[in-house]
mmCIF file of C-alpha atoms and ligand atoms in Angstrom:
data_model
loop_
_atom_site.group_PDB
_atom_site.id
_atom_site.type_symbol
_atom_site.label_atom_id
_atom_site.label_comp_id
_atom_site.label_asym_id
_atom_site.label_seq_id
_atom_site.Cartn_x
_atom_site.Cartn_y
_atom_site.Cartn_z
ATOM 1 C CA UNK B 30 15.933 16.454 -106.880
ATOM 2 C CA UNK B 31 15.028 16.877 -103.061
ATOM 3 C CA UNK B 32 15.928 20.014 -101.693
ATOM 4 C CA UNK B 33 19.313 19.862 -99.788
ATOM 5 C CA UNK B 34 19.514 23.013 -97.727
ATOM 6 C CA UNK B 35 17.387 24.570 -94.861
ATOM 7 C CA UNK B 36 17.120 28.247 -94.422
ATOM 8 C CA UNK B 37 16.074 29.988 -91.288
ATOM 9 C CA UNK B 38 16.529 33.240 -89.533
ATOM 10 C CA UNK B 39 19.570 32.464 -87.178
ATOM 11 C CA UNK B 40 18.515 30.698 -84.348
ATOM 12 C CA UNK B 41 18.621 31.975 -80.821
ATOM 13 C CA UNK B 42 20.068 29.487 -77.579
ATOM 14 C CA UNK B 43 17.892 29.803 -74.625
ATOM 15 C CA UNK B 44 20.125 28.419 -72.408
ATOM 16 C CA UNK B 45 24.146 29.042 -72.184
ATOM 17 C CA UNK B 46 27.132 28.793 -70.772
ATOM 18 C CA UNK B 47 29.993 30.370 -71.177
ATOM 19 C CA UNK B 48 32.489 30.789 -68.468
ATOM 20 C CA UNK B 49 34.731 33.925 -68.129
ATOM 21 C CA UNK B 50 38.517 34.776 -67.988
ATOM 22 C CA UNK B 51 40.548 33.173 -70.437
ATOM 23 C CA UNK B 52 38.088 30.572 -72.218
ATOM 24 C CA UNK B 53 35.625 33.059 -73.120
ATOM 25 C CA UNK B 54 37.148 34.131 -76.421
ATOM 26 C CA UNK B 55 36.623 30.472 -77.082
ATOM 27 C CA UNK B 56 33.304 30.247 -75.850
ATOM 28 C CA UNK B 57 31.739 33.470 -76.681
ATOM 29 C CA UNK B 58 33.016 33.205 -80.574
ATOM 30 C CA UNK B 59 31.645 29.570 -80.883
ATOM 31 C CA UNK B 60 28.057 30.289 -79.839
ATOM 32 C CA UNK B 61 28.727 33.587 -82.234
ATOM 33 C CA UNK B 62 29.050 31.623 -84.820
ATOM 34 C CA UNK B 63 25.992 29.712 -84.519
ATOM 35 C CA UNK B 64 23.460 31.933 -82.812
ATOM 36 C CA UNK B 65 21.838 35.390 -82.764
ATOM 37 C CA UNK B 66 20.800 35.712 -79.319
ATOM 38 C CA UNK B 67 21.688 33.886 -76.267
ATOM 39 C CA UNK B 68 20.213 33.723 -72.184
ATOM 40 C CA UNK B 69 23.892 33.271 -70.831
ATOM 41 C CA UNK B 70 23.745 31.246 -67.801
ATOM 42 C CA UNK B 71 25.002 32.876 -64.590
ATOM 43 C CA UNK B 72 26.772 30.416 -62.701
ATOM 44 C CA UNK B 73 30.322 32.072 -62.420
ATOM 45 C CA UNK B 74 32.704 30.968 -59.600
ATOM 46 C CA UNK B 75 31.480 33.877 -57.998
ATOM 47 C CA UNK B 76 27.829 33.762 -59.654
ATOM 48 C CA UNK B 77 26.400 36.895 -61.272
ATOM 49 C CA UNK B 78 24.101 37.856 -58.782
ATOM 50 C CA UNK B 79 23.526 42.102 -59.073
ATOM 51 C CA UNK B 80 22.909 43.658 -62.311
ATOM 52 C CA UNK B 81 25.956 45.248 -62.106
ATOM 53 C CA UNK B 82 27.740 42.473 -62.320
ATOM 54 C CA UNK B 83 25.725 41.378 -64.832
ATOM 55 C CA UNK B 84 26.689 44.150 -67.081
ATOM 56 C CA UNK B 85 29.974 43.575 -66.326
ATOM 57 C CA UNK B 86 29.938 40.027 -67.462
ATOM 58 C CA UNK B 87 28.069 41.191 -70.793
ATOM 59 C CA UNK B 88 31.107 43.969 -71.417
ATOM 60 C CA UNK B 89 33.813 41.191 -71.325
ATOM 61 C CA UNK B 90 31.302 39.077 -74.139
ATOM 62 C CA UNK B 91 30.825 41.509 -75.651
ATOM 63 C CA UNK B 92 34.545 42.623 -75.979
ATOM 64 C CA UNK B 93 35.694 39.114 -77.258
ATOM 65 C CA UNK B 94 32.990 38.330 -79.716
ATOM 66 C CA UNK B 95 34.019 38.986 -83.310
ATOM 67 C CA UNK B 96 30.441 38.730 -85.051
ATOM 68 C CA UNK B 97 28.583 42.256 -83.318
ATOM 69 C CA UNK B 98 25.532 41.114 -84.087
ATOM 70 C CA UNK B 99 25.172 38.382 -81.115
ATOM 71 C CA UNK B 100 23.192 39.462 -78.645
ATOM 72 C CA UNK B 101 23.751 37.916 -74.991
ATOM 73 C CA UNK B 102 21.245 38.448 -72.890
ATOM 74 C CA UNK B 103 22.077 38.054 -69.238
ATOM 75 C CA UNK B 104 20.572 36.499 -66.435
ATOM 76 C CA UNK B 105 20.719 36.506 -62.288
ATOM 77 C CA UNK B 106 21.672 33.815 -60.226
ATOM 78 C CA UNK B 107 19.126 33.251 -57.439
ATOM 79 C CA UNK B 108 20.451 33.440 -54.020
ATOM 80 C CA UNK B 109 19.128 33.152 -50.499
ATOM 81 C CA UNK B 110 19.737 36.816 -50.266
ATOM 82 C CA UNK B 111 18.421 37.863 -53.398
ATOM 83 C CA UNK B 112 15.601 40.547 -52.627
ATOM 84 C CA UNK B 113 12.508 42.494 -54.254
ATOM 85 C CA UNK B 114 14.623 45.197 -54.596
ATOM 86 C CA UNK B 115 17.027 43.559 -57.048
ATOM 87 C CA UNK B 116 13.930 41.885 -59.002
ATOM 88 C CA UNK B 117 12.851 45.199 -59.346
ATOM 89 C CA UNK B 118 16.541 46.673 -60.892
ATOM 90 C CA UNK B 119 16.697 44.019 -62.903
ATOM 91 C CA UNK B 120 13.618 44.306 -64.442
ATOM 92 C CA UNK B 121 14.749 48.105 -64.809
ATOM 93 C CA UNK B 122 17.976 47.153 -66.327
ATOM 94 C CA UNK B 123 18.187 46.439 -70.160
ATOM 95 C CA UNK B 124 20.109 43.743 -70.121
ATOM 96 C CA UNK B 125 18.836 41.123 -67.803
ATOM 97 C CA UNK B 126 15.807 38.536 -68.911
ATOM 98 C CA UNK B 127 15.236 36.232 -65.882
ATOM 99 C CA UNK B 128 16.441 34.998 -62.745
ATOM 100 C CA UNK B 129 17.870 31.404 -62.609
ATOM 101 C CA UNK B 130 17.171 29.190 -59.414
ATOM 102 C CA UNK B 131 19.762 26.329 -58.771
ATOM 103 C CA UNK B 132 19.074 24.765 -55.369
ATOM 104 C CA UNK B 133 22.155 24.392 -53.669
ATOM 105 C CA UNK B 134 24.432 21.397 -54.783
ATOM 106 C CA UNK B 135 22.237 20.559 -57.302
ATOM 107 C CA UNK B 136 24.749 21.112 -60.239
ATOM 108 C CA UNK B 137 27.766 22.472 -61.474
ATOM 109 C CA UNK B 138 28.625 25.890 -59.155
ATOM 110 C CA UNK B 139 25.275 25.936 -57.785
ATOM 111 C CA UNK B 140 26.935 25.870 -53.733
ATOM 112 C CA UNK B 141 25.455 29.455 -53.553
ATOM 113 C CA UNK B 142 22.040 28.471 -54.606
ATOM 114 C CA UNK B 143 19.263 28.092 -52.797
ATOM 115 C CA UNK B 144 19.141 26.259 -49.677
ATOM 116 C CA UNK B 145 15.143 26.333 -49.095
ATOM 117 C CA UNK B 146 12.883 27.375 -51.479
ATOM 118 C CA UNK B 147 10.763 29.804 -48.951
ATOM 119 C CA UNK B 148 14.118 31.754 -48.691
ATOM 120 C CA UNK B 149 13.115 33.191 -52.273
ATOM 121 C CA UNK B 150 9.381 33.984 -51.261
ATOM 122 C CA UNK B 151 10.309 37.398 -51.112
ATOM 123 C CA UNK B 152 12.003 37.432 -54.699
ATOM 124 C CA UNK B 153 9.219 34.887 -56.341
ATOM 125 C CA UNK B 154 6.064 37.480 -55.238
ATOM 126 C CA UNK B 155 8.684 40.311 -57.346
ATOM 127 C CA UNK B 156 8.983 38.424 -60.271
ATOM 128 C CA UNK B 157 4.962 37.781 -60.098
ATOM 129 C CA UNK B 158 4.523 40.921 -60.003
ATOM 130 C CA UNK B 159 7.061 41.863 -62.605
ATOM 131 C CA UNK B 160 6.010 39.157 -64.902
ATOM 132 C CA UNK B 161 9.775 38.916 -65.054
ATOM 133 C CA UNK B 162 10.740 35.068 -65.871
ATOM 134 C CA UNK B 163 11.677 32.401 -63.605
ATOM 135 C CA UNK B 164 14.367 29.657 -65.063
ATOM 136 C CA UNK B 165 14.828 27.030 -63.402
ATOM 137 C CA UNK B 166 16.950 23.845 -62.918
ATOM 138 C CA UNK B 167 14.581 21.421 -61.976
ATOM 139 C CA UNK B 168 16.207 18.614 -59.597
ATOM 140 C CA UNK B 169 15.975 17.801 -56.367
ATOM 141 C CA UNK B 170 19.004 17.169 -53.880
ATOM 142 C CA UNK B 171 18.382 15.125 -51.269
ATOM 143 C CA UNK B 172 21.079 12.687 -51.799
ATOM 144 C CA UNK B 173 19.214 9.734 -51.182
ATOM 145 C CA UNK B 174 16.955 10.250 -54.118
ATOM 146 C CA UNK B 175 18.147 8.859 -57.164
ATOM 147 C CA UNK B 176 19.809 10.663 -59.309
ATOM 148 C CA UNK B 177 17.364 9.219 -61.863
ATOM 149 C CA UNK B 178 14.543 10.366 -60.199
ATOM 150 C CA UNK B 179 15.658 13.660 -58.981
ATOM 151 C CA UNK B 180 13.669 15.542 -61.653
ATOM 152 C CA UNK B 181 10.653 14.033 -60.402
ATOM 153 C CA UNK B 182 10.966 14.718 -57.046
ATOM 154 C CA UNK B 183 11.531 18.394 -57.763
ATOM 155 C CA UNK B 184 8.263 18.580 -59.827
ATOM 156 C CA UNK B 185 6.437 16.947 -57.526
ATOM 157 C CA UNK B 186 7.934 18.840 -54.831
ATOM 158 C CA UNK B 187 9.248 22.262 -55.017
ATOM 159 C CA UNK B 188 7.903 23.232 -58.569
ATOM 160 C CA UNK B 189 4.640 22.100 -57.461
ATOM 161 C CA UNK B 190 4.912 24.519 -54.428
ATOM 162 C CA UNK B 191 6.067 27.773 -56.313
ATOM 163 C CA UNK B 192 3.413 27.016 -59.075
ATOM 164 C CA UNK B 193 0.525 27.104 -56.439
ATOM 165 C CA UNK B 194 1.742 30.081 -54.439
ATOM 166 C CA UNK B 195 2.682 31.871 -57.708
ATOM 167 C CA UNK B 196 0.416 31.104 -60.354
ATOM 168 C CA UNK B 197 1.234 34.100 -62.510
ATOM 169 C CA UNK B 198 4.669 33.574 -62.102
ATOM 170 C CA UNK B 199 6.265 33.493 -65.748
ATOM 171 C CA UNK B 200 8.568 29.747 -65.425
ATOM 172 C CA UNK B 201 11.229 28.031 -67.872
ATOM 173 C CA UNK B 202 11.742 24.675 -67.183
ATOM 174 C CA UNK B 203 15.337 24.425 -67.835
ATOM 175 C CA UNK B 204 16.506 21.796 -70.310
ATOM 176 C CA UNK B 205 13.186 19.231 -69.338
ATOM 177 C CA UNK B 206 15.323 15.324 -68.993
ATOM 178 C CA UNK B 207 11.818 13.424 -68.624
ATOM 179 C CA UNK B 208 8.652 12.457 -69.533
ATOM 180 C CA UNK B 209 7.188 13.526 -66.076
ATOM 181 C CA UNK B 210 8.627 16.913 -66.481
ATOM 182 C CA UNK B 211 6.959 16.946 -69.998
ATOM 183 C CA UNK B 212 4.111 16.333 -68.636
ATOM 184 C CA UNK B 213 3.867 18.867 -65.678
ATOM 185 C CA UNK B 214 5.287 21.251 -68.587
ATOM 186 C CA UNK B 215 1.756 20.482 -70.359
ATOM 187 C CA UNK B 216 0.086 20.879 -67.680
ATOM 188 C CA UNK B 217 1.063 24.592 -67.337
ATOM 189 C CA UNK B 218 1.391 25.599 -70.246
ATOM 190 C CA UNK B 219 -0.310 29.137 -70.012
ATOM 191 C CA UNK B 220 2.624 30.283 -67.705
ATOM 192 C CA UNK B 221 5.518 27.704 -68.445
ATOM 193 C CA UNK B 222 8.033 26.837 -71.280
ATOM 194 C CA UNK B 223 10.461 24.824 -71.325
ATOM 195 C CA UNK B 224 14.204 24.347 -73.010
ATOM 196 C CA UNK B 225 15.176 20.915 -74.839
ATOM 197 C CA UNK B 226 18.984 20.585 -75.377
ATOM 198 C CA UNK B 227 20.124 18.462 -78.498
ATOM 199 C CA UNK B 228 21.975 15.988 -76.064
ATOM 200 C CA UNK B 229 18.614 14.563 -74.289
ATOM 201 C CA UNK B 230 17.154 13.999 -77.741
ATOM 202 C CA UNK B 231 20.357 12.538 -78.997
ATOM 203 C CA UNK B 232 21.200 10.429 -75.952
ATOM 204 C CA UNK B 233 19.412 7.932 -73.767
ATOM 205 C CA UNK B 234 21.314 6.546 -70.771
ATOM 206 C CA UNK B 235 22.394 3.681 -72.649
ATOM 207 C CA UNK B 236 24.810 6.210 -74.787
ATOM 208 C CA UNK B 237 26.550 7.320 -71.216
ATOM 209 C CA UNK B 238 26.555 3.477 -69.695
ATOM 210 C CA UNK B 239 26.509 1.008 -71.759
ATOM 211 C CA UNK B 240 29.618 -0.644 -73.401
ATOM 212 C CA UNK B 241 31.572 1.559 -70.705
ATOM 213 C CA UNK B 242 31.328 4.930 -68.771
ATOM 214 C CA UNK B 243 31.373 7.777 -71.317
ATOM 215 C CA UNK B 244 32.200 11.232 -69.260
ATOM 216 C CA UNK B 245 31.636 13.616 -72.688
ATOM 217 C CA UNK B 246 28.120 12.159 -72.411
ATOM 218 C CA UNK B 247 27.559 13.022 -68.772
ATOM 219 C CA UNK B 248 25.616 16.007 -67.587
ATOM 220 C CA UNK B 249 23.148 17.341 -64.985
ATOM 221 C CA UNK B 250 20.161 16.695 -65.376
ATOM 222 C CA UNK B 251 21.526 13.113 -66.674
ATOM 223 C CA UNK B 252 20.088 11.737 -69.781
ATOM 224 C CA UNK B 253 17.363 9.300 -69.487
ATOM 225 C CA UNK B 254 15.649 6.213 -71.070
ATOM 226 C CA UNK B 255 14.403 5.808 -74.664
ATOM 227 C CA UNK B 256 10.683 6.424 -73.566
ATOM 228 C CA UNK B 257 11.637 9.782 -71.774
ATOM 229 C CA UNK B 258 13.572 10.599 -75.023
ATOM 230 C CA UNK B 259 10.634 9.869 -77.116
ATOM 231 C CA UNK B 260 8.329 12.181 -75.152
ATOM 232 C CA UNK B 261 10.515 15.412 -75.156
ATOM 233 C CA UNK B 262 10.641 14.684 -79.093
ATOM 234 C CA UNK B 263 6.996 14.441 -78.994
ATOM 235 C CA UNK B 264 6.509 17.430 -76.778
ATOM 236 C CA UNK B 265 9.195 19.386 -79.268
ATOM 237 C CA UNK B 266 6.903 18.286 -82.191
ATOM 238 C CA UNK B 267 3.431 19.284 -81.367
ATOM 239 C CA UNK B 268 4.138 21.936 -78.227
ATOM 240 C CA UNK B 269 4.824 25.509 -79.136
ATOM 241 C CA UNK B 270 5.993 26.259 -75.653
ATOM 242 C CA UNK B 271 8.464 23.905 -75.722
ATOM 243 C CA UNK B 272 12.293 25.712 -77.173
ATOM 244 C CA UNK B 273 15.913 25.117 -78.067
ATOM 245 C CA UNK B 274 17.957 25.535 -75.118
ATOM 246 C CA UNK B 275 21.135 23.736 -75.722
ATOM 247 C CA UNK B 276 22.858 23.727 -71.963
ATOM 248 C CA UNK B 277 25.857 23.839 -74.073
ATOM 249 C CA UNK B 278 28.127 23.548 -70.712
ATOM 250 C CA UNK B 279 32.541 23.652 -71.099
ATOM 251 C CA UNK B 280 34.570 21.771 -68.850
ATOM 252 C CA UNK B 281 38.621 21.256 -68.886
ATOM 253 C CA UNK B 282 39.260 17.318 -70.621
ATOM 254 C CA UNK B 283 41.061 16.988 -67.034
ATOM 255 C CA UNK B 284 37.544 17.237 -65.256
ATOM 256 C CA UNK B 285 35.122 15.450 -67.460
ATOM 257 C CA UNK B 286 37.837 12.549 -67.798
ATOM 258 C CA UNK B 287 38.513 12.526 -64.055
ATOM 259 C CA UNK B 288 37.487 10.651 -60.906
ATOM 260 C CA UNK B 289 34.962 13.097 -60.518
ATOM 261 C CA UNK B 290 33.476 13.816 -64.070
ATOM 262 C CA UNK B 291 32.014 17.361 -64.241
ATOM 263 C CA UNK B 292 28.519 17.497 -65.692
ATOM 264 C CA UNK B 293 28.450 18.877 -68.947
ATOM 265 C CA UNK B 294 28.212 18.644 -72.619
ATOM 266 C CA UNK B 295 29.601 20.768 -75.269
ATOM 267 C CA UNK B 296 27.821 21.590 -78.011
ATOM 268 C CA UNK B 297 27.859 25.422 -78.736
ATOM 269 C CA UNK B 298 30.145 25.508 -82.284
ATOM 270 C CA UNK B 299 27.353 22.865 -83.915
ATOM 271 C CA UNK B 300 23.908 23.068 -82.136
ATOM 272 C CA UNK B 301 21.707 23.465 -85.162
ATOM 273 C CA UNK B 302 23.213 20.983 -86.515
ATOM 274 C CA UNK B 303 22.814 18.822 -83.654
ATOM 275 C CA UNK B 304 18.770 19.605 -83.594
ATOM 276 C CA UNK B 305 18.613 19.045 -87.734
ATOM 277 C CA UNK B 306 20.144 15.718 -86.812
ATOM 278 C CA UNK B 307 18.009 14.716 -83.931
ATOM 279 C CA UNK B 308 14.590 15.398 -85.497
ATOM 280 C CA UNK B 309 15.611 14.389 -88.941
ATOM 281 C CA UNK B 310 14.124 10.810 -88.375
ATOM 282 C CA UNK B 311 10.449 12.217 -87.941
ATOM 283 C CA UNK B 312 11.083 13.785 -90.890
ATOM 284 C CA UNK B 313 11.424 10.795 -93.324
ATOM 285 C CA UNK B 314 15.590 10.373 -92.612
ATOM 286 C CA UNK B 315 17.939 9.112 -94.474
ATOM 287 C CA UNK B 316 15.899 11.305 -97.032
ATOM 288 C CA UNK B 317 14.231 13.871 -94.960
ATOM 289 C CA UNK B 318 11.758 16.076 -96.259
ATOM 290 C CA UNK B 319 13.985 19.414 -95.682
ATOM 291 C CA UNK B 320 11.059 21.433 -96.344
ATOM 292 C CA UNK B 321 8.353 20.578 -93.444
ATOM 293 C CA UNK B 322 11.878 20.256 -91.252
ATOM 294 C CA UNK B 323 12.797 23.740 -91.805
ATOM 295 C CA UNK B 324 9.323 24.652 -90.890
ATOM 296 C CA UNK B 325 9.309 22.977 -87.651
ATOM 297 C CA UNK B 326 13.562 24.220 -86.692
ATOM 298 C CA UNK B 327 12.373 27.844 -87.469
ATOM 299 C CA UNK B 328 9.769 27.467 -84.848
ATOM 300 C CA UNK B 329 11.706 25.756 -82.415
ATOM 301 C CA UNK B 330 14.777 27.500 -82.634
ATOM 302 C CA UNK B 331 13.572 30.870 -83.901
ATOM 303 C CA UNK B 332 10.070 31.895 -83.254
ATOM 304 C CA UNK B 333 8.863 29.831 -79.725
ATOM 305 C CA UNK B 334 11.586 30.878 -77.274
ATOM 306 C CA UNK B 335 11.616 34.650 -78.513
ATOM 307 C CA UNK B 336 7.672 34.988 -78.241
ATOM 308 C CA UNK B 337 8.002 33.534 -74.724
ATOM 309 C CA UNK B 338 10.260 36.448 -73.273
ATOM 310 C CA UNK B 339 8.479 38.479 -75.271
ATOM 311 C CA UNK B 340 11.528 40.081 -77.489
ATOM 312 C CA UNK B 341 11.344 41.273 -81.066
ATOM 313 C CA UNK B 342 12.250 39.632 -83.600
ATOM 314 C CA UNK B 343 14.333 41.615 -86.169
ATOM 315 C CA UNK B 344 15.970 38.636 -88.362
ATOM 316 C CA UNK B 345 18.847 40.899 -90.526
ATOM 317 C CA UNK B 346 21.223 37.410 -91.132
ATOM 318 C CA UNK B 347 20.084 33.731 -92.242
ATOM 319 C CA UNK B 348 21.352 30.247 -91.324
ATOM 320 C CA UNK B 349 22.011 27.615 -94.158
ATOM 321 C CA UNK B 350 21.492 24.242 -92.752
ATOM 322 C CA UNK B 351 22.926 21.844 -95.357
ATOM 323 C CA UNK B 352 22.565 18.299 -95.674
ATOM 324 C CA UNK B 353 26.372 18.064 -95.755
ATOM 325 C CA UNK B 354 28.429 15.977 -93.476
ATOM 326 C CA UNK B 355 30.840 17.302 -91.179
ATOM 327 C CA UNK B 356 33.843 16.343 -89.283
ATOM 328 C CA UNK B 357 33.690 17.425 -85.505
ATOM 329 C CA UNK B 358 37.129 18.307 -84.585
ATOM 330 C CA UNK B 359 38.686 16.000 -81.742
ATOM 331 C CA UNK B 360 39.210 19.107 -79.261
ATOM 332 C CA UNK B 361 38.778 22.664 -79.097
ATOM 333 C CA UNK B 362 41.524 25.227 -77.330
ATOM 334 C CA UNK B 363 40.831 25.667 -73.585
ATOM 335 C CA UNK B 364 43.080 27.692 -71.707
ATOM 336 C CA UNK B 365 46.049 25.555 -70.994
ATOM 337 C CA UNK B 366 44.010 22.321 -71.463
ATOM 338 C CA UNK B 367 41.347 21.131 -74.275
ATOM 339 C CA UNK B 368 38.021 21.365 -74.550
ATOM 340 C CA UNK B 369 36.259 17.742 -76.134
ATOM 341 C CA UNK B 370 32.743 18.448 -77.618
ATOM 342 C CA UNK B 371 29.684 16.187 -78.036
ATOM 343 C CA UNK B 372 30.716 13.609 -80.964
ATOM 344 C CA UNK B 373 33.859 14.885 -80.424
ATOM 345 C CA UNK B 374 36.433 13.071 -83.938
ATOM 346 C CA UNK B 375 32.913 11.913 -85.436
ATOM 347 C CA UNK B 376 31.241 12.862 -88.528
ATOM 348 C CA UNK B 377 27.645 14.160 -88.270
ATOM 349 C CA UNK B 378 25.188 14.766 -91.602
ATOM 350 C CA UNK B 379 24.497 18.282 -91.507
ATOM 351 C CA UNK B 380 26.494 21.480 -91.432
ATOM 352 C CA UNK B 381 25.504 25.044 -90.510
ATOM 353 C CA UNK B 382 26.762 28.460 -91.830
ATOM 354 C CA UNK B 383 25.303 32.091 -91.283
ATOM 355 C CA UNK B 384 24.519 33.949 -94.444
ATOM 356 C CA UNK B 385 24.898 37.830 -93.795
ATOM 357 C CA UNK B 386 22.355 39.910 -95.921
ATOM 358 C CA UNK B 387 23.424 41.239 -98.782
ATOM 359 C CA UNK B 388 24.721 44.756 -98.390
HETATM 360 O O1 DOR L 513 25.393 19.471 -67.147
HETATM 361 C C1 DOR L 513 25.292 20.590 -66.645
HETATM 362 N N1 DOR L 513 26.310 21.484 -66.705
HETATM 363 N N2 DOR L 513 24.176 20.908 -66.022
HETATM 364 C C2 DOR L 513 24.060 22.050 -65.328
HETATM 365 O O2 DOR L 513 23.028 22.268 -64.761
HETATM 366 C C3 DOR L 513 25.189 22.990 -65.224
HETATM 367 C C4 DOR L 513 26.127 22.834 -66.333
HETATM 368 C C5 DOR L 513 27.453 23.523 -66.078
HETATM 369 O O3 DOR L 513 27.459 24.699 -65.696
HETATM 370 O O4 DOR L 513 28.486 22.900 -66.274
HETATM 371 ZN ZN1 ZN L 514 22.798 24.956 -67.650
#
């Protein structure tokens, strides 16, 4: 009989968010439940821009998670203002890991981003120097670009730029939409990596258009067409600088089912799952050879990301990916309104539990 259960080290999410106040204890405990480490994303209503307020953000995670062994591992929020002086603390500090650039309006609470990218000269030569990594989201914002182009345009434009005038500078591209971005990805790969959430290999824009507007399926950047699909797969498959990252992103049902649909997709209780599922058909689905799978999902959700930032890896618990199905639960607690996740009331084939080692 074909073996029915994967078993990995328990993966690390290179790309979070999780709010603050009173959602966290939501938040915090579902990506606890799946993950080992995280990069939590800093884009707070105000945004976590000093490293003290950094480390203030990690004490309130870290005093609502219930499993102690997650690790969140903070990050700055690059502002016009942001100078060499606190690249330097940060690299300093143990608790930061990178520096995340959202030009302004790009996204979700990225109005104190920045405005021009030759405000951040000062800050980009730092990190150089530093070798202290660069995430990025990588879209641009003129508004009469396309919003299905607007990766491109950043690649071509302001990526382009800080990869000539820094080419030491250590870069993430932050969960890569297209095959363009793949490609540029490639193309610098001695410096760059790049995160791949489970939604842009699950979803093409068909899945958020077709057959009527779906808001759950809507986030920034917005998924794209089969072929763009295909080539982050690709890139996932045969690219070892290429990591999970799942972008796992909460909004209130009263803004994603709104007028104005926040970008966002929820994900964190059930990523590995998720990535099982998404790769499982170049793995020989609806039988999948579990064995050459687990080998690639250690890699990409274990092994790639942690050698990028250059952590240690000191695996104490295991995940047990089974090919079981699971019910995803309709909604999720969320202060006074509900939280609806990815496949939110559908069943999906695999299910995910961490497996403590024996005492
Ligand atoms: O869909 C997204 N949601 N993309 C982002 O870049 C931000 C995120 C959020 O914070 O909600
Ligand atoms: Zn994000």
């Amino acid at each position: 009989m074909k073996e029915r259960t994967i078993r990995i080290p328990v993966p690390d999410d290179w790309h979070l968010h999780l709010r603050d106040g009173d959602v966290l204890d939501v938040t915090a405990n579902h990506a606890a439940s799946r993950c080992r480490r995280a990069i939590i994303m800093p884009n707070l209503k105000p945004p976590v821009v000093t490293v003290e307020e950094a480390r203030d953000y990690l004490e309130r995670i870290r005093a609502t998670v219930r499993r102690p062994s997650f690790e969140p591992l903070m990050t700055l929020y690059l502002t016009d203002r942001t100078d060499a002086s606190q690249i330097r603390k940060a690299v300093q500090s143990d608790h930061v890991f990178g520096v995340k650039l959202y030009p302004a309006g790009a996204t979700t609470n990225s109005e104190h981003g920045l405005t021009s990218i030759q405000k951040a000269k000062e800050a980009l030569a730092a990190m150089e120097e530093e070798g202290f990594p660069l995430l990025v989201h990588a879209e641009a914002t003129d508004p009469s670009i396309d919003v299905f182009d607007r990766e491109k345009a950043f690649v071509d434009g302001d990526l382009d730029w800080i990869c000539q005038r820094f080419p030491k500078l250590r870069i993430v591209f932050e969960h890569v939409s297209s095959r363009h971005g793949v490609e540029f990805v490639r193309s610098e790969s001695n410096r760059m990596g790049a995160t791949v959430t489970p939604h842009h290999l699950l979803l093409t824009r068909n899945d958020l258009l077709a057959g009527g507007l779906k808001p759950h399926h809507y986030c920034l950047p917005v998924v794209k067409t089969e072929e763009d699909r295909q080539s982050l797969m690709e890139a996932c498959l045969t690219l070892d600088n290429f990591f999970a990252g799942t972008d796992s992103a909460p909004h209130p049902r009263s803004k994603k089912e709104s007028h104005s649909c926040a970008a966002g997709i929820y994900t964190a209780p059930f990523f590995p799952e998720l990535y099982a599922m998404a790769f499982e058909h170049r793995f020989g689905a609806p039988e999948p050879d579990l064995e050459s799978m687990e080998g690639f999902l250690r890699d990409f959700l274990c092994v790639r990301g942690e050698r990028f930032y250059g952590l240690k890896s000191s695996a104490q618990e295991y995940m047990e990916i089974r090919r079981k199905d699971q019910q995803i639960p309709d909604h999720y607690p969320f202060g006074d309104d509900v939280l609806i996740p990815l496949y939110a009331g559908k069943t999906i084939p695999y299910t995910a539990e961490i497996i403590a080692p024996a005492p």
